[in-house]
CSV table of C-alpha atoms in Angstrom, one decimal:
chain,number,residue,atom,x,y,z
A,1,UNK,CA,0.0,0.0,0.1
A,2,UNK,CA,1.5,3.3,-1.1
A,3,UNK,CA,1.0,6.9,0.1
A,4,UNK,CA,1.2,8.3,3.6
A,5,UNK,CA,-1.5,8.7,6.3
A,6,UNK,CA,0.2,11.9,7.2
A,7,UNK,CA,-0.9,13.5,3.9
A,8,UNK,CA,-4.3,14.2,5.4
A,9,UNK,CA,-2.9,16.8,7.7
A,10,UNK,CA,-2.0,20.5,7.0
A,11,UNK,CA,1.5,21.7,7.1
A,12,UNK,CA,0.8,23.5,10.4
A,13,UNK,CA,-0.8,20.4,11.9
A,14,UNK,CA,2.2,18.4,10.9
A,15,UNK,CA,4.5,20.8,12.6
A,16,UNK,CA,2.5,20.3,15.8
A,17,UNK,CA,2.5,16.5,15.4
A,18,UNK,CA,6.3,16.0,14.8
A,19,UNK,CA,7.6,16.8,18.3
A,20,UNK,CA,4.7,14.7,19.8
A,21,UNK,CA,5.7,11.7,17.6
A,22,UNK,CA,9.5,12.2,18.8
A,23,UNK,CA,8.4,12.4,22.5
A,24,UNK,CA,6.2,9.3,22.2
A,25,UNK,CA,9.0,7.3,20.6
A,26,UNK,CA,11.1,8.3,23.5
A,27,UNK,CA,8.4,7.1,25.9
A,28,UNK,CA,8.3,3.7,24.5
A,29,UNK,CA,11.1,2.8,27.1
A,30,UNK,CA,8.8,3.9,30.0
A,31,UNK,CA,6.3,1.5,28.8
A,32,UNK,CA,8.6,-1.4,28.3
A,33,UNK,CA,11.3,-1.1,31.0
A,34,UNK,CA,8.8,-1.3,34.0
A,35,UNK,CA,7.9,-4.9,32.8
A,36,UNK,CA,11.5,-5.6,32.0
A,37,UNK,CA,12.6,-4.7,35.6
A,38,UNK,CA,9.9,-7.1,36.8
A,39,UNK,CA,11.3,-9.9,34.6
A,40,UNK,CA,15.1,-9.3,35.0
A,41,UNK,CA,15.8,-6.7,37.8
A,42,UNK,CA,17.5,-3.5,37.3
A,43,UNK,CA,20.7,-5.0,35.8
A,44,UNK,CA,18.8,-7.0,33.4
A,45,UNK,CA,16.7,-4.1,32.3
A,46,UNK,CA,20.0,-2.1,31.8
A,47,UNK,CA,21.3,-4.8,29.5
A,48,UNK,CA,18.1,-4.9,27.5
A,49,UNK,CA,18.0,-1.0,27.0
A,50,UNK,CA,21.7,-1.0,25.9
A,51,UNK,CA,21.0,-3.7,23.2
A,52,UNK,CA,17.8,-2.1,21.9
A,53,UNK,CA,19.3,1.4,21.4
A,54,UNK,CA,22.5,0.0,20.0
A,55,UNK,CA,20.8,-2.0,17.4
A,56,UNK,CA,18.2,0.6,16.4
A,57,UNK,CA,19.8,4.0,16.5
A,58,UNK,CA,22.5,3.5,13.9
A,59,UNK,CA,20.0,2.2,11.4
A,60,UNK,CA,17.4,5.1,11.8
A,61,UNK,CA,20.1,7.8,12.2
A,62,UNK,CA,21.5,7.0,8.7
A,63,UNK,CA,18.0,6.8,7.3
A,64,UNK,CA,17.3,10.3,8.5
A,65,UNK,CA,20.6,11.7,7.4
A,66,UNK,CA,19.9,10.4,3.8
A,67,UNK,CA,16.3,11.5,3.9
A,68,UNK,CA,17.1,15.2,4.8
A,69,UNK,CA,20.4,15.7,3.1
A,70,UNK,CA,22.9,16.1,5.9
A,71,UNK,CA,25.2,13.1,5.3
A,72,UNK,CA,28.7,13.6,6.4
A,73,UNK,CA,31.2,12.4,9.0
A,74,UNK,CA,31.7,15.5,11.4
A,75,UNK,CA,30.3,16.7,14.7
A,76,UNK,CA,27.7,18.9,13.1
A,77,UNK,CA,26.2,15.9,11.4
A,78,UNK,CA,26.2,13.9,14.7
A,79,UNK,CA,24.3,16.8,16.4
A,80,UNK,CA,21.8,17.2,13.7
A,81,UNK,CA,21.0,13.6,13.8
A,82,UNK,CA,20.2,14.0,17.5
A,83,UNK,CA,17.7,16.6,16.8
A,84,UNK,CA,15.7,14.1,14.8
A,85,UNK,CA,16.1,11.2,17.2
A,86,UNK,CA,13.4,9.7,19.4
A,87,UNK,CA,16.3,9.4,22.1
A,88,UNK,CA,16.4,13.1,22.2
A,89,UNK,CA,12.9,14.6,21.7
A,90,UNK,CA,12.9,18.4,21.7
A,91,UNK,CA,12.6,20.2,25.0
A,92,UNK,CA,11.8,17.0,27.0
A,93,UNK,CA,15.5,16.1,26.4
A,94,UNK,CA,16.8,19.7,26.0
A,95,UNK,CA,20.0,19.2,24.1
A,96,UNK,CA,22.2,22.3,23.7
A,97,UNK,CA,25.2,22.2,21.4
A,98,UNK,CA,28.6,23.9,20.8
A,99,UNK,CA,30.9,23.3,17.8
A,100,UNK,CA,34.5,23.9,18.2
A,101,UNK,CA,35.4,22.5,14.8
A,102,UNK,CA,34.6,19.7,12.6
A,103,UNK,CA,36.0,17.1,14.9
A,104,UNK,CA,35.2,18.6,18.3
A,105,UNK,CA,32.0,19.8,20.1
A,106,UNK,CA,30.0,19.7,23.3
A,107,UNK,CA,26.4,19.2,24.2
A,108,UNK,CA,24.6,19.4,27.4
A,109,UNK,CA,20.9,19.1,28.7
A,110,UNK,CA,19.3,22.1,30.2
A,111,UNK,CA,16.4,19.8,31.0
A,112,UNK,CA,16.4,16.0,31.0
A,113,UNK,CA,12.9,14.5,31.4
A,114,UNK,CA,14.3,11.0,31.5
A,115,UNK,CA,16.5,12.0,34.6
A,116,UNK,CA,13.5,13.5,36.3
A,117,UNK,CA,11.7,10.1,35.7
A,118,UNK,CA,14.4,8.0,37.4
A,119,UNK,CA,15.7,10.3,40.2
A,120,UNK,CA,12.7,9.3,42.5
A,121,UNK,CA,13.7,5.7,42.0
A,122,UNK,CA,17.3,6.2,43.5
A,123,UNK,CA,20.9,6.6,42.6
A,124,UNK,CA,21.2,3.0,41.5
A,125,UNK,CA,18.7,3.7,38.6
A,126,UNK,CA,20.3,7.0,37.8
A,127,UNK,CA,23.7,5.4,37.5
A,128,UNK,CA,22.2,2.6,35.4
A,129,UNK,CA,20.7,5.2,33.0
A,130,UNK,CA,23.3,8.0,33.0
A,131,UNK,CA,26.5,5.8,33.1
A,132,UNK,CA,25.8,2.1,32.1
A,133,UNK,CA,23.1,2.9,29.4
A,134,UNK,CA,24.4,6.2,28.0
A,135,UNK,CA,28.1,5.3,27.6
A,136,UNK,CA,27.5,2.6,25.0
A,137,UNK,CA,24.5,4.0,23.3
A,138,UNK,CA,25.8,7.5,22.8
A,139,UNK,CA,28.8,5.9,21.1
A,140,UNK,CA,26.5,3.6,18.9
A,141,UNK,CA,24.6,6.7,17.8
A,142,UNK,CA,27.7,8.7,16.9
A,143,UNK,CA,29.1,5.6,15.2
A,144,UNK,CA,26.4,6.0,12.6
A,145,UNK,CA,28.1,9.1,11.5
A,146,UNK,CA,31.8,8.4,12.2
A,147,UNK,CA,33.2,5.2,13.5
A,148,UNK,CA,36.1,7.2,15.2
A,149,UNK,CA,33.7,9.4,17.1
A,150,UNK,CA,33.7,9.2,20.9
A,151,UNK,CA,31.1,10.7,23.4
A,152,UNK,CA,32.6,11.3,26.9
A,153,UNK,CA,31.2,13.0,30.0
A,154,UNK,CA,32.2,16.3,31.4
A,155,UNK,CA,29.9,15.9,34.3
A,156,UNK,CA,26.7,13.7,34.7
A,157,UNK,CA,24.3,12.5,37.4
A,158,UNK,CA,23.8,11.7,40.1
A,159,UNK,CA,23.6,15.5,40.5
A,160,UNK,CA,25.4,17.2,43.2
A,161,UNK,CA,24.0,19.6,44.2
A,162,UNK,CA,20.6,17.9,43.7
A,163,UNK,CA,19.4,20.9,41.4
A,164,UNK,CA,22.6,21.1,39.2
A,165,UNK,CA,22.1,22.7,35.7
A,166,UNK,CA,22.8,21.8,33.0
A,167,UNK,CA,21.9,18.3,34.2
A,168,UNK,CA,24.7,16.8,32.2
A,169,UNK,CA,27.4,17.8,29.8
A,170,UNK,CA,29.4,15.7,27.2
A,171,UNK,CA,32.3,16.1,24.7
A,172,UNK,CA,32.2,14.7,21.2
A,173,UNK,CA,35.6,14.0,19.7
A,174,UNK,CA,36.5,12.5,16.3
A,175,UNK,CA,40.1,11.1,16.1
A,176,UNK,CA,41.4,8.5,13.7
A,177,UNK,CA,43.4,7.1,16.6
A,178,UNK,CA,40.1,6.0,18.3
A,179,UNK,CA,39.3,2.3,18.1
A,180,UNK,CA,35.6,2.0,16.9
A,181,UNK,CA,33.4,-0.1,19.3
A,182,UNK,CA,32.6,-3.6,18.3
A,183,UNK,CA,29.5,-4.1,16.3
A,184,UNK,CA,26.8,-5.4,18.6
A,185,UNK,CA,25.6,-8.9,18.3
A,186,UNK,CA,22.3,-9.2,16.2
A,187,UNK,CA,23.2,-6.0,14.2
A,188,UNK,CA,22.9,-8.1,11.1
A,189,UNK,CA,19.4,-9.1,12.1
A,190,UNK,CA,18.3,-5.6,12.5
A,191,UNK,CA,20.0,-4.5,9.2
A,192,UNK,CA,18.0,-7.2,7.4
A,193,UNK,CA,14.6,-6.1,8.6
A,194,UNK,CA,12.0,-4.7,6.2
A,195,UNK,CA,12.0,-1.6,8.4
A,196,UNK,CA,15.6,-0.9,8.0
A,197,UNK,CA,15.5,-0.7,4.2
A,198,UNK,CA,12.0,0.5,3.7
A,199,UNK,CA,11.9,3.0,0.8
A,200,UNK,CA,9.6,6.0,1.5
A,201,UNK,CA,8.3,8.8,-1.0
A,202,UNK,CA,10.7,11.4,-2.1
A,203,UNK,CA,10.4,14.9,-0.8
A,204,UNK,CA,9.0,17.4,-3.3
A,205,UNK,CA,11.6,19.9,-3.8
A,206,UNK,CA,9.2,22.4,-5.3
A,207,UNK,CA,7.0,22.3,-2.1
A,208,UNK,CA,6.9,25.6,-0.1
A,209,UNK,CA,9.4,25.4,2.9
A,210,UNK,CA,12.5,23.7,3.7
A,211,UNK,CA,13.1,20.3,2.0
A,212,UNK,CA,16.2,19.3,3.8
A,213,UNK,CA,18.4,20.1,6.8
A,214,UNK,CA,21.5,21.1,4.8
A,215,UNK,CA,23.4,24.0,5.9
A,216,UNK,CA,24.2,25.2,9.4
A,217,UNK,CA,23.4,23.4,12.6
A,218,UNK,CA,20.4,25.3,14.3
A,219,UNK,CA,20.0,25.7,18.0
A,220,UNK,CA,16.4,24.1,17.6
A,221,UNK,CA,14.6,22.6,14.8
A,222,UNK,CA,11.4,24.7,14.1
A,223,UNK,CA,9.2,22.0,12.3
A,224,UNK,CA,7.0,24.9,10.9
A,225,UNK,CA,9.9,25.9,8.6
A,226,UNK,CA,9.7,22.6,6.7
A,227,UNK,CA,7.6,21.9,3.7
A,228,UNK,CA,4.6,19.9,4.1
A,229,UNK,CA,6.2,17.2,1.8
A,230,UNK,CA,9.2,17.2,4.1
A,231,UNK,CA,7.1,16.9,7.3
A,232,UNK,CA,5.2,14.0,5.8
A,233,UNK,CA,8.5,12.1,5.1
A,234,UNK,CA,9.8,13.1,8.6
A,235,UNK,CA,6.8,11.8,10.3
A,236,UNK,CA,7.0,8.4,8.6
A,237,UNK,CA,10.7,8.2,9.4
A,238,UNK,CA,10.0,8.8,13.1
A,239,UNK,CA,7.4,6.2,13.1
A,240,UNK,CA,9.9,3.8,11.6
A,241,UNK,CA,12.2,4.7,14.5
A,242,UNK,CA,9.3,3.5,16.9
A,243,UNK,CA,9.2,0.2,15.0
A,244,UNK,CA,13.0,-0.2,14.9
A,245,UNK,CA,13.4,0.4,18.7
A,246,UNK,CA,10.7,-2.1,19.4
A,247,UNK,CA,12.3,-4.7,17.0
A,248,UNK,CA,15.6,-4.1,19.0
A,249,UNK,CA,13.6,-4.6,22.3
A,250,UNK,CA,12.1,-7.8,21.0
A,251,UNK,CA,15.5,-9.2,19.9
A,252,UNK,CA,17.0,-8.4,23.3
A,253,UNK,CA,14.1,-10.2,24.9
A,254,UNK,CA,14.3,-13.2,22.7
A,255,UNK,CA,18.0,-13.7,23.7
A,256,UNK,CA,16.7,-13.9,27.4
A,257,UNK,CA,13.2,-15.4,27.2
A,258,UNK,CA,11.3,-18.1,25.6
A,259,UNK,CA,9.6,-16.8,22.4
A,260,UNK,CA,6.0,-16.9,24.1
A,261,UNK,CA,7.2,-14.9,27.1
A,262,UNK,CA,9.1,-12.4,25.0
A,263,UNK,CA,5.9,-11.8,22.9
A,264,UNK,CA,3.8,-11.4,26.2
A,265,UNK,CA,6.2,-8.8,27.4
A,266,UNK,CA,6.2,-7.0,24.0
A,267,UNK,CA,2.5,-6.8,24.0
A,268,UNK,CA,2.5,-5.2,27.4
A,269,UNK,CA,4.9,-2.6,26.2
A,270,UNK,CA,2.8,-2.0,23.1
A,271,UNK,CA,-0.4,-1.6,25.1
A,272,UNK,CA,1.2,0.9,27.5
A,273,UNK,CA,2.7,3.3,24.9
A,274,UNK,CA,-0.2,2.7,22.5
A,275,UNK,CA,-2.7,4.4,25.0
A,276,UNK,CA,-0.5,7.1,26.0
A,277,UNK,CA,0.5,8.1,22.5
A,278,UNK,CA,-3.1,8.1,21.3
A,279,UNK,CA,-4.1,10.5,24.2
A,280,UNK,CA,-1.2,12.9,23.2
A,281,UNK,CA,-2.2,12.8,19.6
A,282,UNK,CA,-5.9,13.6,20.3
A,283,UNK,CA,-5.0,16.5,22.5
A,284,UNK,CA,-2.3,18.0,20.2
A,285,UNK,CA,-4.8,18.1,17.3
A,286,UNK,CA,-7.8,19.1,19.6
A,287,UNK,CA,-9.9,16.2,18.5
A,288,UNK,CA,-13.2,15.1,20.0
A,289,UNK,CA,-14.2,11.8,21.4
A,290,UNK,CA,-16.4,10.5,18.8
A,291,UNK,CA,-15.8,7.7,16.0
A,292,UNK,CA,-14.4,10.3,13.6
A,293,UNK,CA,-11.8,11.5,16.2
A,294,UNK,CA,-10.8,7.8,16.9
A,295,UNK,CA,-10.5,7.1,13.1
A,296,UNK,CA,-8.0,10.1,12.8
A,297,UNK,CA,-6.1,9.1,15.9
A,298,UNK,CA,-5.7,5.5,14.6
A,299,UNK,CA,-4.7,6.6,11.1
A,300,UNK,CA,-2.0,8.9,12.6
A,301,UNK,CA,-0.8,6.4,15.3
A,302,UNK,CA,2.8,5.2,15.0
A,303,UNK,CA,1.8,1.8,15.4
A,304,UNK,CA,0.0,1.8,12.1
A,305,UNK,CA,2.5,3.8,10.2
A,306,UNK,CA,4.2,4.2,7.8
A,307,UNK,CA,1.3,3.0,5.7
A,308,UNK,CA,3.7,1.2,3.3
A,309,UNK,CA,5.1,-0.7,6.1
A,310,UNK,CA,2.0,-1.8,7.9
A,311,UNK,CA,-0.8,-1.7,5.2
A,312,UNK,CA,-3.3,-1.1,8.0
A,313,UNK,CA,-6.7,0.3,6.9
A,314,UNK,CA,-8.9,2.4,9.2
A,315,UNK,CA,-12.5,3.1,8.1
A,316,UNK,CA,-15.5,4.7,10.0
A,317,UNK,CA,-18.5,2.5,10.5
A,318,UNK,CA,-22.0,3.7,11.4
A,319,UNK,CA,-21.3,4.0,15.1
A,320,UNK,CA,-17.6,3.0,15.4
A,321,UNK,CA,-14.5,2.3,13.5
A,322,UNK,CA,-13.1,-0.7,11.6
A,323,UNK,CA,-9.4,-1.6,11.6
A,324,UNK,CA,-8.0,-4.1,9.2
A,325,UNK,CA,-4.6,-5.4,9.6
A,326,UNK,CA,-3.1,-7.4,6.6
A,327,UNK,CA,-1.0,-10.5,7.3
A,328,UNK,CA,1.3,-9.9,4.3
A,329,UNK,CA,3.0,-6.6,5.3
A,330,UNK,CA,6.5,-5.7,6.1
A,331,UNK,CA,5.7,-5.0,9.7
A,332,UNK,CA,4.1,-8.5,9.8
A,333,UNK,CA,7.4,-10.1,8.4
A,334,UNK,CA,9.5,-8.2,10.9
A,335,UNK,CA,7.2,-9.2,13.9
A,336,UNK,CA,6.7,-5.5,14.7
A,337,UNK,CA,3.6,-4.1,16.5
A,338,UNK,CA,0.9,-5.0,13.9
A,339,UNK,CA,2.2,-8.7,14.2
A,340,UNK,CA,1.4,-8.7,17.9
A,341,UNK,CA,-2.2,-8.3,17.3
A,342,UNK,CA,-4.5,-11.2,16.9
A,343,UNK,CA,-8.1,-12.1,17.5
A,344,UNK,CA,-7.4,-13.0,21.3
A,345,UNK,CA,-5.0,-10.1,21.9
A,346,UNK,CA,-6.5,-6.6,21.3
A,347,UNK,CA,-5.4,-4.8,24.4
A,348,UNK,CA,-3.2,-2.4,22.5
A,349,UNK,CA,-6.1,-1.4,20.4
A,350,UNK,CA,-8.4,-1.0,23.4
A,351,UNK,CA,-5.8,1.3,24.8
A,352,UNK,CA,-5.7,3.5,21.8
A,353,UNK,CA,-9.4,3.7,21.6
A,354,UNK,CA,-10.1,4.4,25.3
A,355,UNK,CA,-7.6,7.3,25.1
A,356,UNK,CA,-10.2,8.9,22.8
A,357,UNK,CA,-13.2,7.7,24.7
A,358,UNK,CA,-13.2,5.4,27.8
A,359,UNK,CA,-16.4,3.7,26.6
A,360,UNK,CA,-14.8,2.3,23.3
A,361,UNK,CA,-14.1,-1.3,23.2
A,362,UNK,CA,-12.6,-3.5,20.4
A,363,UNK,CA,-13.8,-6.9,19.2
A,364,UNK,CA,-12.7,-9.3,16.4
A,365,UNK,CA,-15.1,-9.4,13.3
A,366,UNK,CA,-13.1,-11.7,11.2
A,367,UNK,CA,-9.7,-13.5,11.4
A,368,UNK,CA,-8.1,-15.2,8.4
A,369,UNK,CA,-4.6,-15.9,7.2
A,370,UNK,CA,-4.9,-12.9,5.0
A,371,UNK,CA,-6.1,-10.3,7.5
A,372,UNK,CA,-7.5,-9.5,10.9
A,373,UNK,CA,-10.7,-7.2,11.1
A,374,UNK,CA,-11.4,-5.5,14.3
A,375,UNK,CA,-14.3,-3.2,15.1
A,376,UNK,CA,-14.4,-0.5,17.7
A,377,UNK,CA,-17.8,0.6,19.2
A,378,UNK,CA,-19.1,2.3,22.3
A,379,UNK,CA,-19.9,0.2,25.4
A,380,UNK,CA,-22.7,1.2,27.9
A,381,UNK,CA,-20.2,1.8,30.6
A,382,UNK,CA,-16.6,3.4,30.6
A,383,UNK,CA,-13.6,1.2,31.3
A,384,UNK,CA,-11.0,1.7,33.8
A,385,UNK,CA,-7.4,2.7,32.5
A,386,UNK,CA,-5.3,-0.4,31.9
A,387,UNK,CA,-2.3,-1.1,34.0
A,388,UNK,CA,0.1,-1.0,31.2
A,389,UNK,CA,-1.0,2.7,30.4
A,390,UNK,CA,-1.0,3.7,34.1
A,391,UNK,CA,2.6,2.4,34.3
A,392,UNK,CA,3.7,4.4,31.3
A,393,UNK,CA,2.0,7.5,32.7
A,394,UNK,CA,4.6,7.4,35.5
A,395,UNK,CA,6.8,9.5,33.1
A,396,UNK,CA,6.8,13.2,33.3
A,397,UNK,CA,6.5,13.0,29.5
A,398,UNK,CA,2.9,12.0,29.8
A,399,UNK,CA,1.8,15.6,30.5
A,400,UNK,CA,4.8,17.4,29.1
A,401,UNK,CA,4.0,20.5,27.0
A,402,UNK,CA,5.9,22.0,24.2
A,403,UNK,CA,6.6,25.7,23.9
A,404,UNK,CA,7.3,28.1,21.0
A,405,UNK,CA,11.0,29.1,21.2
A,406,UNK,CA,10.8,31.4,18.2
A,407,UNK,CA,13.3,31.7,15.4
A,408,UNK,CA,16.2,29.3,15.9
A,409,UNK,CA,19.8,30.4,15.8
A,410,UNK,CA,22.6,29.0,13.6
A,411,UNK,CA,25.5,27.5,15.5
A,412,UNK,CA,28.8,28.3,13.9
A,413,UNK,CA,32.2,27.1,15.0
A,414,UNK,CA,33.3,29.0,18.1
């Protein structure tokens, strides 16, 4: 199935949606890691987080570089990639940058929503995130641009004093003498997924607005400056980041759990982030709570995008919405989110629907080898929020509000 579900939105609506998609991609871990801690403990959760980000981030970083014309091997290219990465959603993970020359730079976080999420859990969890996870995963992200890049801390949490700002600071150095980190196990499995190589529609260079991110590094990306065509492509790429991170999560789980147990944990992750994402999309676009609003939320939900990857069809029925999930898609082949849904496992769809209206309920209409058809209709009474969504809501990102920062400044070499 060709085309993009995001084409239905205006340029201004897409500019609102992009930071939401980046933030919700970041919150995938808030959904998955609570269950991972229960299964493996803190150290096991840390190992899973390292593996999933190491596998996913180099793949989607290179995709975004190619799509938006900022391929290179310097520090500026690394920093631009971070600005379009679900690991660093704007403002919630408030990365600030300084460029000294092509091979040297610094970044620091004036606000780190991830840190605020884990500080109440104690110093062991702070060290796990800011030391054990960040060291190998920052290098893995930089590796996508230059194998000789190294990211090293200037200072980082635990914070002393407790309100220290910036929350952390890092150097980025490119040096041919640096020995590249080893390629993580299962990198070949990730590279061979349909998601990793999925072609998406070209950006229309004649469309009004920016078509790429060539030129100087900007202090912030203002999505409203990009053309509609570029924003459609960007939205589809960010949705692929969601899928690639989840595929990395599943690969990490399957090296530690039996197949059925890994799938069960993956479904819990899916349900938690599915509901929270649907809620944020609905609020961002000022939608109602009727079937038309639900249909819009479902068409824009990262779980069902890009359309060429999932083939999922959303149609409005007389008093509800019908969702058709084909069984011959790239997402199905990869075992991504759509593949986790079957006639007996509709919890993620319920979570999405009840984020629009707590009375919505999903039920299977038809299930064959070719497709699964699910209908969502109103029940007489509202349903309670699921445990999976409630756990994900633990993050400060659940209620985070973006602000307009005005015209971004170009960052030149100091």
